[in-house]
GROMACS .gro file of C-alpha atoms in nm:
model
  187
    1UNK     CA    1  -3.916   0.535   9.378
    2UNK     CA    2  -4.063   0.871   9.281
    3UNK     CA    3  -4.261   1.099   9.505
    4UNK     CA    4  -4.578   1.016   9.307
    5UNK     CA    5  -4.556   0.650   9.407
    6UNK     CA    6  -4.492   0.746   9.766
    7UNK     CA    7  -4.801   0.972   9.773
    8UNK     CA    8  -5.011   0.693   9.620
    9UNK     CA    9  -4.893   0.455   9.892
   10UNK     CA   10  -4.986   0.705  10.161
   11UNK     CA   11  -5.329   0.749  10.006
   12UNK     CA   12  -5.373   0.371   9.990
   13UNK     CA   13  -5.267   0.342  10.356
   14UNK     CA   14  -5.507   0.617  10.457
   15UNK     CA   15  -5.794   0.453  10.271
   16UNK     CA   16  -5.716   0.117  10.427
   17UNK     CA   17  -5.696   0.274  10.774
   18UNK     CA   18  -6.033   0.445  10.727
   19UNK     CA   19  -6.187   0.122  10.600
   20UNK     CA   20  -6.063  -0.070  10.905
   21UNK     CA   21  -6.181   0.210  11.139
   22UNK     CA   22  -6.529   0.209  10.986
   23UNK     CA   23  -6.549  -0.172  11.006
   24UNK     CA   24  -6.444  -0.170  11.373
   25UNK     CA   25  -6.694   0.110  11.454
   26UNK     CA   26  -6.975  -0.073  11.273
   27UNK     CA   27  -6.904  -0.402  11.452
   28UNK     CA   28  -6.868  -0.233  11.790
   29UNK     CA   29  -7.189  -0.033  11.757
   30UNK     CA   30  -7.415  -0.312  11.630
   31UNK     CA   31  -7.532  -0.401  11.978
   32UNK     CA   32  -7.648  -0.173  12.257
   33UNK     CA   33  -7.393  -0.105  12.530
   34UNK     CA   34  -7.480  -0.059  12.896
   35UNK     CA   35  -7.464   0.296  13.029
   36UNK     CA   36  -7.396   0.357  13.393
   37UNK     CA   37  -7.547   0.695  13.474
   38UNK     CA   38  -7.336   0.734  13.787
   39UNK     CA   39  -7.011   0.698  13.589
   40UNK     CA   40  -7.096   0.914  13.287
   41UNK     CA   41  -6.907   1.211  13.432
   42UNK     CA   42  -6.571   1.035  13.397
   43UNK     CA   43  -6.528   1.058  13.019
   44UNK     CA   44  -6.597   1.434  12.991
   45UNK     CA   45  -6.356   1.504  13.279
   46UNK     CA   46  -6.083   1.302  13.108
   47UNK     CA   47  -6.136   1.484  12.777
   48UNK     CA   48  -6.141   1.820  12.954
   49UNK     CA   49  -5.815   1.736  13.133
   50UNK     CA   50  -5.649   1.622  12.810
   51UNK     CA   51  -5.749   1.936  12.621
   52UNK     CA   52  -5.648   2.154  12.916
   53UNK     CA   53  -5.310   1.985  12.951
   54UNK     CA   54  -5.251   2.013  12.576
   55UNK     CA   55  -5.314   2.387  12.582
   56UNK     CA   56  -5.113   2.430  12.904
   57UNK     CA   57  -4.812   2.256  12.749
   58UNK     CA   58  -4.826   2.467  12.431
   59UNK     CA   59  -5.050   2.774  12.463
   60UNK     CA   60  -5.253   2.850  12.152
   61UNK     CA   61  -5.137   3.129  11.922
   62UNK     CA   62  -5.261   3.480  11.988
   63UNK     CA   63  -5.416   3.710  11.733
   64UNK     CA   64  -5.764   3.789  11.616
   65UNK     CA   65  -5.764   3.534  11.334
   66UNK     CA   66  -5.623   3.250  11.548
   67UNK     CA   67  -5.868   3.318  11.832
   68UNK     CA   68  -6.156   3.338  11.583
   69UNK     CA   69  -6.061   2.997  11.439
   70UNK     CA   70  -6.039   2.849  11.791
   71UNK     CA   71  -6.378   2.997  11.887
   72UNK     CA   72  -6.535   2.861  11.567
   73UNK     CA   73  -6.387   2.517  11.639
   74UNK     CA   74  -6.530   2.526  11.992
   75UNK     CA   75  -6.877   2.629  11.873
   76UNK     CA   76  -6.877   2.376  11.589
   77UNK     CA   77  -6.753   2.102  11.825
   78UNK     CA   78  -7.035   2.171  12.070
   79UNK     CA   79  -7.294   2.169  11.790
   80UNK     CA   80  -7.166   1.846  11.634
   81UNK     CA   81  -7.132   1.683  11.977
   82UNK     CA   82  -7.492   1.769  12.066
   83UNK     CA   83  -7.609   1.641  11.728
   84UNK     CA   84  -7.412   1.317  11.759
   85UNK     CA   85  -7.529   1.262  12.118
   86UNK     CA   86  -7.891   1.318  12.018
   87UNK     CA   87  -7.857   1.053  11.746
   88UNK     CA   88  -7.757   0.787  11.999
   89UNK     CA   89  -8.043   0.553  12.081
   90UNK     CA   90  -8.092   0.532  12.457
   91UNK     CA   91  -8.327   0.276  12.611
   92UNK     CA   92  -8.430   0.216  12.971
   93UNK     CA   93  -8.553  -0.131  13.066
   94UNK     CA   94  -8.896  -0.078  13.226
   95UNK     CA   95  -8.846  -0.334  13.505
   96UNK     CA   96  -8.475  -0.325  13.590
   97UNK     CA   97  -8.409   0.037  13.486
   98UNK     CA   98  -8.088  -0.069  13.313
   99UNK     CA   99  -7.984   0.196  13.060
  100UNK     CA  100  -7.835   0.102  12.723
  101UNK     CA  101  -7.712   0.310  12.431
  102UNK     CA  102  -7.657   0.227  12.068
  103UNK     CA  103  -7.492   0.447  11.808
  104UNK     CA  104  -7.690   0.532  11.499
  105UNK     CA  105  -7.571   0.473  11.145
  106UNK     CA  106  -7.602   0.849  11.080
  107UNK     CA  107  -7.376   0.919  11.378
  108UNK     CA  108  -7.116   0.674  11.249
  109UNK     CA  109  -7.130   0.837  10.905
  110UNK     CA  110  -7.087   1.175  11.072
  111UNK     CA  111  -6.767   1.054  11.239
  112UNK     CA  112  -6.644   0.909  10.908
  113UNK     CA  113  -6.711   1.243  10.740
  114UNK     CA  114  -6.522   1.423  11.015
  115UNK     CA  115  -6.225   1.188  10.971
  116UNK     CA  116  -6.219   1.261  10.598
  117UNK     CA  117  -6.253   1.635  10.662
  118UNK     CA  118  -5.975   1.631  10.921
  119UNK     CA  119  -5.744   1.442  10.687
  120UNK     CA  120  -5.822   1.677  10.401
  121UNK     CA  121  -5.763   1.985  10.617
  122UNK     CA  122  -5.444   1.838  10.756
  123UNK     CA  123  -5.310   1.767  10.408
  124UNK     CA  124  -5.417   2.112  10.284
  125UNK     CA  125  -5.251   2.282  10.581
  126UNK     CA  126  -4.919   2.111  10.508
  127UNK     CA  127  -4.922   2.189  10.135
  128UNK     CA  128  -5.068   2.540  10.129
  129UNK     CA  129  -5.022   2.854  10.328
  130UNK     CA  130  -5.310   3.037  10.489
  131UNK     CA  131  -5.214   3.401  10.520
  132UNK     CA  132  -5.186   3.513  10.881
  133UNK     CA  133  -5.297   3.186  11.038
  134UNK     CA  134  -5.025   2.985  11.212
  135UNK     CA  135  -5.028   2.609  11.158
  136UNK     CA  136  -5.052   2.568  11.537
  137UNK     CA  137  -5.391   2.742  11.528
  138UNK     CA  138  -5.521   2.477  11.288
  139UNK     CA  139  -5.396   2.186  11.496
  140UNK     CA  140  -5.520   2.349  11.817
  141UNK     CA  141  -5.860   2.407  11.660
  142UNK     CA  142  -5.884   2.037  11.569
  143UNK     CA  143  -5.799   1.943  11.929
  144UNK     CA  144  -6.054   2.191  12.063
  145UNK     CA  145  -6.316   2.069  11.816
  146UNK     CA  146  -6.266   1.701  11.906
  147UNK     CA  147  -6.259   1.768  12.280
  148UNK     CA  148  -6.569   1.989  12.282
  149UNK     CA  149  -6.753   1.741  12.058
  150UNK     CA  150  -6.684   1.444  12.287
  151UNK     CA  151  -6.761   1.639  12.606
  152UNK     CA  152  -7.088   1.775  12.467
  153UNK     CA  153  -7.194   1.434  12.336
  154UNK     CA  154  -7.144   1.283  12.680
  155UNK     CA  155  -7.336   1.566  12.849
  156UNK     CA  156  -7.627   1.537  12.605
  157UNK     CA  157  -7.645   1.160  12.654
  158UNK     CA  158  -7.631   1.198  13.033
  159UNK     CA  159  -7.915   1.453  13.038
  160UNK     CA  160  -8.133   1.242  12.810
  161UNK     CA  161  -8.059   0.916  12.993
  162UNK     CA  162  -8.140   1.078  13.327
  163UNK     CA  163  -8.472   1.208  13.191
  164UNK     CA  164  -8.563   0.867  13.044
  165UNK     CA  165  -8.473   0.693  13.370
  166UNK     CA  166  -8.688   0.934  13.571
  167UNK     CA  167  -8.979   0.868  13.334
  168UNK     CA  168  -8.936   0.490  13.367
  169UNK     CA  169  -8.919   0.513  13.746
  170UNK     CA  170  -9.231   0.731  13.758
  171UNK     CA  171  -9.419   0.490  13.532
  172UNK     CA  172  -9.325   0.195  13.751
  173UNK     CA  173  -9.420   0.381  14.069
  174UNK     CA  174  -9.764   0.481  13.937
  175UNK     CA  175 -10.039   0.261  14.076
  176UNK     CA  176 -10.167   0.009  13.825
  177UNK     CA  177 -10.544   0.001  13.773
  178UNK     CA  178 -10.711  -0.302  13.923
  179UNK     CA  179 -10.828  -0.557  13.663
  180UNK     CA  180 -11.199  -0.528  13.747
  181UNK     CA  181 -11.215  -0.150  13.785
  182UNK     CA  182 -11.375   0.062  13.516
  183UNK     CA  183 -11.158   0.337  13.377
  184UNK     CA  184 -11.271   0.689  13.468
  185UNK     CA  185 -11.473   0.876  13.212
  186UNK     CA  186 -11.299   1.187  13.094
  187UNK     CA  187 -11.519   1.460  12.953
   0.00000   0.00000   0.00000
């Protein structure tokens, strides 16, 4: 079997994997999921620990170009994480104050685009040489990007959910006008 057939098989496998991943994400995100505000700190701490342990086990490469790529990955990860978190629909039940979140279609497409971009960059990094940039800097930047994106998404969702919950609690605590009372005239 020639190398061309082998590459076609890998491309077919990658396409099939992406198709399954998108189908699973779409099915999983069709319904709102319950958010527990008091436990939303756990996911960012786990991601932070994983990224920290990864960099502690194999420190990132030094050099101006490598550090610039890592800084760009961090900044881009924070921006994409904030964007993805802001696209999540968050609802607070007015009576029970239960919080639920549902991913948006745009957010799912964003993740799909990032998967395609990551795969393309990974394949390009293995077949071409980027002058002065170690391959470890590329892989470390992908780890830093993913970690900062997930942490920032969780933080954005927590801040928004907390604000929505406070608004729902304030609305419930406000005295309701009595049925026979006339509303005040505002001039």
